[in-house]
XYZ file of N, CA and C in Angstrom:
540
model
N -62.423 44.537 -28.943
C -62.747 46.021 -28.634
C -64.202 46.513 -28.881
N -64.890 45.743 -29.111
C -66.016 45.821 -29.536
C -66.795 46.977 -28.490
N -67.328 47.932 -28.881
C -68.004 48.837 -27.954
C -69.443 48.136 -27.589
N -69.582 47.877 -26.322
C -70.617 47.048 -25.977
C -72.270 48.206 -26.271
N -72.178 49.469 -26.664
C -73.177 50.357 -26.824
C -73.497 49.674 -28.222
N -72.563 49.316 -29.061
C -72.930 48.912 -30.156
C -73.992 47.878 -30.431
N -74.817 47.746 -31.370
C -75.530 46.358 -31.071
C -75.886 46.148 -32.875
N -76.137 45.098 -33.116
C -76.107 45.054 -34.940
C -77.526 44.736 -35.150
N -77.870 45.805 -36.419
C -79.395 46.070 -37.104
C -79.673 44.718 -37.513
N -81.118 43.938 -37.334
C -81.201 42.762 -37.861
C -80.988 42.922 -39.381
N -80.444 41.508 -39.686
C -80.772 41.311 -40.806
C -79.583 42.491 -41.841
N -79.011 43.556 -41.138
C -77.999 43.994 -42.047
C -76.507 43.950 -41.662
N -76.334 43.524 -40.389
C -74.964 43.356 -39.950
C -74.304 44.797 -39.343
N -74.989 45.821 -39.581
C -74.175 47.321 -39.440
C -74.360 47.270 -38.038
N -73.353 47.846 -37.523
C -72.869 48.469 -36.152
C -73.996 49.554 -35.614
N -74.544 49.943 -34.855
C -75.514 51.217 -34.515
C -74.595 51.850 -33.576
N -74.417 53.263 -33.780
C -73.583 54.003 -32.805
C -74.061 55.319 -33.136
N -73.452 56.383 -32.894
C -73.534 57.599 -32.785
C -72.533 58.600 -32.556
N -72.088 59.139 -33.551
C -70.908 59.923 -33.237
C -71.029 60.662 -31.942
N -69.639 61.013 -31.084
C -69.581 61.591 -29.955
C -68.218 62.813 -30.316
N -68.650 63.829 -30.027
C -67.651 64.806 -30.077
C -67.753 65.897 -28.836
N -66.260 66.301 -29.022
C -66.422 67.627 -27.475
C -64.747 67.414 -27.321
N -64.341 68.383 -26.052
C -63.310 68.280 -25.738
C -62.571 66.971 -25.310
N -61.436 66.193 -25.548
C -60.978 65.086 -25.262
C -61.936 64.270 -23.982
N -61.527 65.272 -22.762
C -61.822 64.721 -21.540
C -63.275 64.521 -21.434
N -64.017 65.361 -22.558
C -65.703 65.077 -22.101
C -65.862 64.063 -23.055
N -65.004 63.467 -24.181
C -65.270 62.425 -25.149
C -64.900 60.887 -24.542
N -63.923 61.271 -23.643
C -63.413 60.204 -22.712
C -64.190 59.802 -22.114
N -64.907 60.889 -20.865
C -66.202 60.547 -20.179
C -67.491 59.624 -20.503
N -67.432 59.936 -22.287
C -68.795 59.303 -22.734
C -68.606 58.106 -23.314
N -67.142 57.646 -23.396
C -66.876 56.562 -24.417
C -66.837 55.314 -23.604
N -67.170 54.071 -24.009
C -67.338 53.125 -23.169
C -65.588 52.240 -22.687
N -65.467 52.103 -21.823
C -64.343 51.539 -21.116
C -63.575 50.680 -21.847
N -64.019 50.010 -22.957
C -62.774 49.290 -23.808
C -62.017 50.279 -24.597
N -62.498 51.399 -24.618
C -61.515 52.467 -25.432
C -60.412 52.788 -24.503
N -60.230 52.790 -23.171
C -59.190 52.593 -22.175
C -57.907 53.290 -23.084
N -57.237 51.652 -23.141
C -56.147 51.678 -23.806
C -55.882 52.597 -25.034
N -56.902 53.140 -25.856
C -56.817 53.805 -27.093
C -56.295 55.270 -26.414
N -57.431 55.799 -24.959
C -57.311 57.051 -24.545
C -56.117 57.452 -23.923
N -55.215 56.234 -23.223
C -54.110 56.247 -22.617
C -52.969 57.115 -24.059
N -53.165 56.290 -25.306
C -52.079 57.253 -26.147
C -52.475 58.229 -26.219
N -54.044 58.746 -26.526
C -54.333 60.052 -26.932
C -53.887 61.236 -26.050
N -54.079 60.658 -24.767
C -53.665 61.929 -23.589
C -52.103 61.557 -23.502
N -51.201 61.030 -24.024
C -50.266 61.435 -24.339
C -49.927 62.250 -25.628
N -50.811 61.960 -26.454
C -50.309 63.021 -27.732
C -50.870 64.293 -27.497
N -51.708 64.133 -26.498
C -52.117 65.438 -26.279
C -51.372 66.512 -25.093
N -50.688 65.716 -24.402
C -49.801 66.111 -23.033
C -48.361 66.820 -24.060
N -48.441 68.038 -23.767
C -46.940 68.902 -24.428
C -45.891 68.267 -23.705
N -44.638 68.633 -24.470
C -43.547 67.280 -23.696
C -43.511 65.928 -23.811
N -44.598 65.126 -24.045
C -44.575 63.597 -24.256
C -43.895 62.995 -25.283
N -43.453 62.028 -25.357
C -42.903 61.553 -26.539
C -43.654 61.689 -27.645
N -45.020 61.090 -27.250
C -46.061 60.948 -28.590
C -46.500 62.088 -29.336
N -46.483 63.430 -27.829
C -46.454 64.634 -28.525
C -45.770 65.519 -29.222
N -44.392 65.074 -29.110
C -43.024 65.433 -29.808
C -43.073 65.221 -31.246
N -43.215 63.759 -31.050
C -42.977 62.737 -32.411
C -44.134 63.301 -33.360
N -45.548 64.002 -33.138
C -46.399 64.335 -33.758
C -46.186 65.511 -34.342
N -45.543 66.688 -33.520
C -44.909 67.410 -34.119
C -43.477 67.766 -34.776
N -42.790 66.761 -34.904
C -41.973 66.171 -35.931
C -42.354 65.951 -37.214
N -43.528 65.711 -37.511
C -44.012 64.745 -38.545
C -43.930 66.118 -39.587
N -43.089 65.761 -41.033
C -43.159 66.850 -42.062
C -44.696 66.789 -42.502
N -45.403 67.909 -43.003
C -46.500 68.344 -44.111
C -46.552 67.320 -45.018
N -47.744 67.006 -45.115
C -48.290 66.054 -45.967
C -47.617 64.339 -45.773
N -47.278 64.385 -44.299
C -46.905 62.879 -43.803
C -47.741 62.268 -42.923
N -48.395 60.803 -43.103
C -48.645 60.169 -42.074
C -47.997 58.787 -41.794
N -47.830 58.563 -40.380
C -47.308 57.507 -39.787
C -48.073 56.992 -38.869
N -48.030 55.585 -39.404
C -48.934 54.169 -38.648
C -47.934 54.010 -37.396
N -48.779 54.130 -36.683
C -48.255 53.333 -34.733
C -49.353 52.472 -34.212
N -48.939 51.311 -34.411
C -49.530 50.204 -33.637
C -49.654 50.294 -32.235
N -51.025 50.256 -31.672
C -51.308 50.265 -30.219
C -51.443 49.250 -29.565
N -51.746 48.000 -30.394
C -52.010 46.830 -30.007
C -53.384 46.456 -29.737
N -54.168 45.128 -29.657
C -55.361 44.842 -29.816
C -55.696 45.028 -31.136
N -55.360 45.326 -32.087
C -55.588 45.395 -33.200
C -55.819 46.902 -33.360
N -55.569 47.628 -32.719
C -55.804 49.045 -32.854
C -54.795 50.028 -33.162
N -54.806 50.586 -33.917
C -53.887 51.977 -34.542
C -53.774 53.063 -34.777
N -52.830 53.527 -34.715
C -52.837 55.373 -35.064
C -52.413 55.917 -36.341
N -53.203 56.608 -37.125
C -52.366 57.407 -38.072
C -52.111 58.987 -37.595
N -50.830 59.166 -37.312
C -50.432 60.503 -36.921
C -50.043 61.095 -38.338
N -50.681 62.207 -38.274
C -50.496 62.884 -39.775
C -50.662 64.293 -39.718
N -49.998 65.052 -40.818
C -49.920 66.677 -40.705
C -50.253 67.055 -42.005
N -51.284 67.852 -42.558
C -51.696 68.446 -43.732
C -52.272 69.757 -43.613
N -52.498 70.208 -44.674
C -53.369 71.593 -44.412
C -54.543 70.948 -44.948
N -55.830 71.737 -44.683
C -56.916 71.663 -44.401
C -57.682 71.961 -46.011
N -58.698 71.377 -46.572
C -59.147 71.378 -47.600
C -60.478 72.358 -48.202
N -60.303 72.399 -49.021
C -62.050 73.362 -49.394
C -62.986 72.490 -49.246
N -64.021 72.676 -49.075
C -65.218 71.795 -48.901
C -65.371 71.126 -50.128
N -65.474 71.542 -51.481
C -65.731 70.836 -52.832
C -64.517 69.790 -52.853
N -63.322 69.784 -52.101
C -62.198 68.644 -52.466
C -62.491 67.763 -51.287
N -63.366 67.800 -50.447
C -63.496 66.899 -49.624
C -64.779 65.295 -50.105
N -65.002 64.568 -49.205
C -65.802 63.796 -49.542
C -66.657 63.425 -48.423
N -67.657 62.675 -48.128
C -68.148 61.777 -47.156
C -67.467 60.014 -47.383
N -67.549 59.466 -46.146
C -66.706 58.302 -45.978
C -67.374 57.669 -44.549
N -67.028 56.381 -44.871
C -67.582 55.474 -43.547
C -66.570 54.275 -43.718
N -66.786 53.756 -42.498
C -65.992 52.247 -42.421
C -66.639 51.300 -41.984
N -66.273 50.106 -42.178
C -66.804 49.093 -41.629
C -65.929 48.195 -40.310
N -64.721 48.052 -40.338
C -63.905 47.266 -39.767
C -63.423 47.906 -38.380
N -63.703 49.463 -38.431
C -62.999 50.329 -37.661
C -64.030 51.642 -37.309
N -63.479 51.874 -36.202
C -64.419 53.198 -35.335
C -63.184 54.447 -35.456
N -63.513 55.364 -35.886
C -62.140 56.441 -35.925
C -62.623 57.387 -34.553
N -61.326 57.386 -33.893
C -61.137 58.209 -33.108
C -60.205 59.331 -33.461
N -60.927 60.619 -33.972
C -60.157 61.593 -34.619
C -59.898 62.538 -33.445
N -58.478 62.861 -33.327
C -58.404 63.966 -32.065
C -57.100 64.950 -32.803
N -57.570 66.296 -32.702
C -56.628 67.321 -33.314
C -55.429 67.936 -32.127
N -54.515 67.550 -32.479
C -53.256 67.972 -31.709
C -53.221 69.313 -31.705
N -52.829 70.064 -33.197
C -52.794 71.234 -33.384
C -53.383 71.646 -34.366
N -53.722 73.029 -34.391
C -54.598 73.650 -35.758
C -56.204 73.273 -35.562
N -56.674 73.864 -36.275
C -58.357 73.314 -36.276
C -58.733 73.250 -37.780
N -59.726 72.284 -37.883
C -60.536 71.973 -39.050
C -61.933 71.854 -38.710
N -62.955 71.666 -39.972
C -64.230 71.520 -39.574
C -64.230 70.011 -40.134
N -65.334 69.297 -39.884
C -65.472 67.972 -39.987
C -67.084 67.855 -40.179
N -67.724 67.545 -41.077
C -69.353 67.208 -40.964
C -69.350 65.723 -41.082
N -70.760 65.305 -40.263
C -71.318 63.990 -40.309
C -72.412 64.315 -40.347
N -72.968 62.957 -41.147
C -74.362 62.539 -41.440
C -74.292 60.935 -41.266
N -75.670 60.489 -41.096
C -75.789 58.883 -41.094
C -75.971 58.794 -42.758
N -74.992 57.600 -42.345
C -74.995 56.974 -43.862
C -76.623 56.535 -44.523
N -77.328 56.026 -43.739
C -78.910 55.994 -44.344
C -79.076 57.076 -45.383
N -78.768 58.272 -44.708
C -78.820 59.525 -45.697
C -78.176 60.106 -46.859
N -77.413 58.941 -47.054
C -76.452 59.275 -47.950
C -76.191 58.323 -49.540
N -75.943 58.560 -50.494
C -76.042 57.784 -51.897
C -74.570 57.534 -51.940
N -74.071 56.220 -51.572
C -72.678 55.368 -51.992
C -72.444 56.065 -53.563
N -70.857 56.503 -53.771
C -70.413 56.649 -54.694
C -69.330 55.802 -55.152
N -68.769 55.370 -54.167
C -67.809 53.936 -54.292
C -68.044 52.975 -53.380
N -68.784 51.945 -53.766
C -68.655 50.639 -52.716
C -67.614 50.460 -51.830
N -67.980 49.666 -51.046
C -66.867 49.280 -50.041
C -65.582 48.458 -50.645
N -64.709 49.060 -50.371
C -63.014 48.505 -50.937
C -62.497 47.988 -49.428
N -62.513 46.908 -49.387
C -62.051 46.083 -48.203
C -60.636 46.431 -47.704
N -59.560 46.676 -48.657
C -58.142 46.674 -48.243
C -58.020 48.222 -48.004
N -58.948 49.212 -47.966
C -59.395 50.487 -47.699
C -59.976 50.619 -46.318
N -60.670 50.020 -46.289
C -62.064 49.872 -45.384
C -62.506 51.102 -45.497
N -63.195 51.339 -46.752
C -63.721 53.125 -47.071
C -65.027 52.563 -47.870
N -65.886 53.444 -47.662
C -66.962 53.854 -48.508
C -67.270 55.253 -48.687
N -67.284 55.745 -49.769
C -67.474 57.073 -50.326
C -68.760 57.570 -50.444
N -69.352 58.682 -50.557
C -70.753 58.676 -50.491
C -70.720 60.424 -51.158
N -71.565 60.748 -51.744
C -72.089 61.928 -52.487
C -72.312 62.943 -51.132
N -72.539 64.354 -51.757
C -72.567 65.427 -50.919
C -73.753 65.616 -50.561
N -74.063 66.270 -49.504
C -75.692 66.307 -48.813
C -74.935 67.532 -48.217
N -76.253 68.722 -48.182
C -76.575 69.810 -47.244
C -77.185 69.528 -45.854
N -77.600 68.133 -45.654
C -78.192 67.767 -44.885
C -77.078 67.110 -43.454
N -75.791 67.473 -43.358
C -74.916 67.156 -42.758
C -74.711 68.321 -41.448
N -74.585 67.850 -40.427
C -74.001 68.743 -39.290
C -72.317 68.995 -39.321
N -72.524 70.020 -38.789
C -70.896 70.581 -38.728
C -70.433 71.204 -37.625
N -68.869 70.625 -37.506
C -68.279 70.341 -36.135
C -66.740 71.136 -36.378
N -66.452 72.250 -36.002
C -65.326 72.825 -35.701
C -64.568 72.134 -34.736
N -63.522 71.542 -34.906
C -62.816 70.714 -33.876
C -61.357 71.565 -33.829
N -61.084 71.910 -32.661
C -60.029 72.626 -32.389
C -58.963 71.697 -31.591
N -57.835 72.487 -31.079
C -56.789 71.258 -30.135
C -57.516 70.823 -29.010
N -56.852 69.679 -28.879
C -57.690 69.068 -27.324
C -59.032 68.414 -27.744
N -59.582 68.597 -28.934
C -61.141 68.036 -29.194
C -60.545 66.660 -29.705
N -61.664 65.821 -29.407
C -61.671 64.342 -30.144
C -63.219 64.363 -30.827
N -63.175 63.274 -31.510
C -64.746 63.059 -32.210
C -64.353 61.491 -32.684
N -65.627 60.751 -31.824
C -65.464 59.256 -32.241
C -66.577 59.021 -33.627
N -66.144 58.513 -34.801
C -67.003 58.203 -35.702
C -67.152 56.646 -35.501
N -68.521 56.332 -35.498
C -69.006 54.795 -35.500
C -69.343 54.660 -37.241
N -69.029 53.363 -37.052
C -69.790 53.020 -38.929
C -70.935 53.438 -39.356
N -71.603 53.826 -38.741
C -72.802 54.585 -39.386
C -72.740 55.980 -39.439
N -71.490 56.389 -39.404
C -71.068 57.911 -39.393
C -70.487 58.190 -40.744
N -71.071 58.876 -41.728
C -70.323 59.023 -42.638
C -69.814 60.646 -42.319
N -68.602 60.588 -42.745
C -67.853 61.937 -42.047
C -67.005 62.498 -43.109
N -66.762 63.740 -43.308
C -66.062 64.552 -44.082
C -65.188 65.154 -43.239
N -63.798 64.872 -42.768
C -63.147 65.424 -42.301
C -61.884 66.779 -43.278
N -61.150 67.370 -42.368
C -60.079 67.778 -42.924
C -60.555 69.504 -43.507
N -61.753 69.538 -43.620
C -62.344 70.779 -44.232
C -61.717 72.004 -43.305
N -61.239 73.197 -44.509
C -60.950 74.652 -43.534
C -61.849 75.219 -42.740
N -61.452 75.865 -41.605
C -62.673 76.425 -41.021
C -62.696 77.858 -41.710
N -62.272 78.181 -42.261
C -62.410 79.587 -43.159
C -61.889 79.456 -44.498
N -61.585 81.125 -44.744
C -61.183 80.638 -46.293
C -60.025 80.309 -46.966
N -58.946 80.437 -45.751
C -57.223 79.847 -45.796
C -57.350 78.573 -45.234
N -56.338 77.865 -45.942
C -56.147 76.247 -45.324
C -55.521 76.528 -44.164
N -55.466 75.576 -43.450
C -54.458 75.906 -41.997
C -54.160 74.990 -41.812
N -52.483 74.643 -41.253
C -51.790 73.301 -40.865
C -52.334 72.760 -40.111
N -52.698 71.225 -39.906
C -53.375 70.647 -38.741
C -52.401 69.517 -38.657
N -51.998 69.202 -36.889
C -51.544 68.008 -36.783
C -52.309 67.080 -36.043
N -52.698 65.953 -36.387
C -53.865 64.831 -35.759
C -53.161 63.695 -35.736
N -54.101 62.945 -35.127
C -54.169 61.430 -34.603
C -55.102 61.104 -35.434
N -55.658 59.859 -35.905
C -56.617 59.081 -35.958
C -56.638 57.711 -35.676
N -57.158 57.491 -34.641
C -57.305 56.096 -33.855
C -58.121 55.239 -35.020
N -57.644 53.903 -35.042
C -58.402 53.268 -35.873
C -58.742 51.850 -34.547
N -60.163 51.542 -34.013
C -60.297 51.048 -33.256
C -61.221 49.628 -33.796
N -60.998 48.744 -33.641
C -61.466 47.407 -34.144
C -62.975 47.240 -33.693
N -63.657 47.342 -34.648
C -65.312 46.890 -34.274
C -65.454 45.657 -33.705
N -65.253 44.616 -34.782
C -65.203 43.562 -33.622
C -63.717 42.703 -33.510
């Protein structure tokens, strides 16, 4: 499911891409055709009354359910309360592209190119995770029900942040799409 728009930088093996943000339909129109199967699942997650939508609405607070989608892709359906920005951190992944979709609630996500971030936790292969220090140079996205964000390996992202002073309940699915 490698995105053909991604290419490898000479010498470092890093995929080059750029975050895509907007309503699900806007993101779907801009994403490569290889995401089609993933987007069928996302459309079901967003369609009120569908089995996927209902399943996400039955998940208990603080719970994450892993759903296999085939082709190496999987979804993490989750319910949580947003957190204060000081409790968040920037992260990126090497093996997977994140497609983050808000089903209910709202949150802020921040994004910055990893070349502008300082690594605080080197790559942990088992978790496909790199952590980074904070930066004031990030872009801030307000993500609401029906919105989607695609984060590529070069996109350091800090999701799950409060959109205001108070925590909000979020029902979300994060689809992990294999890079290669």
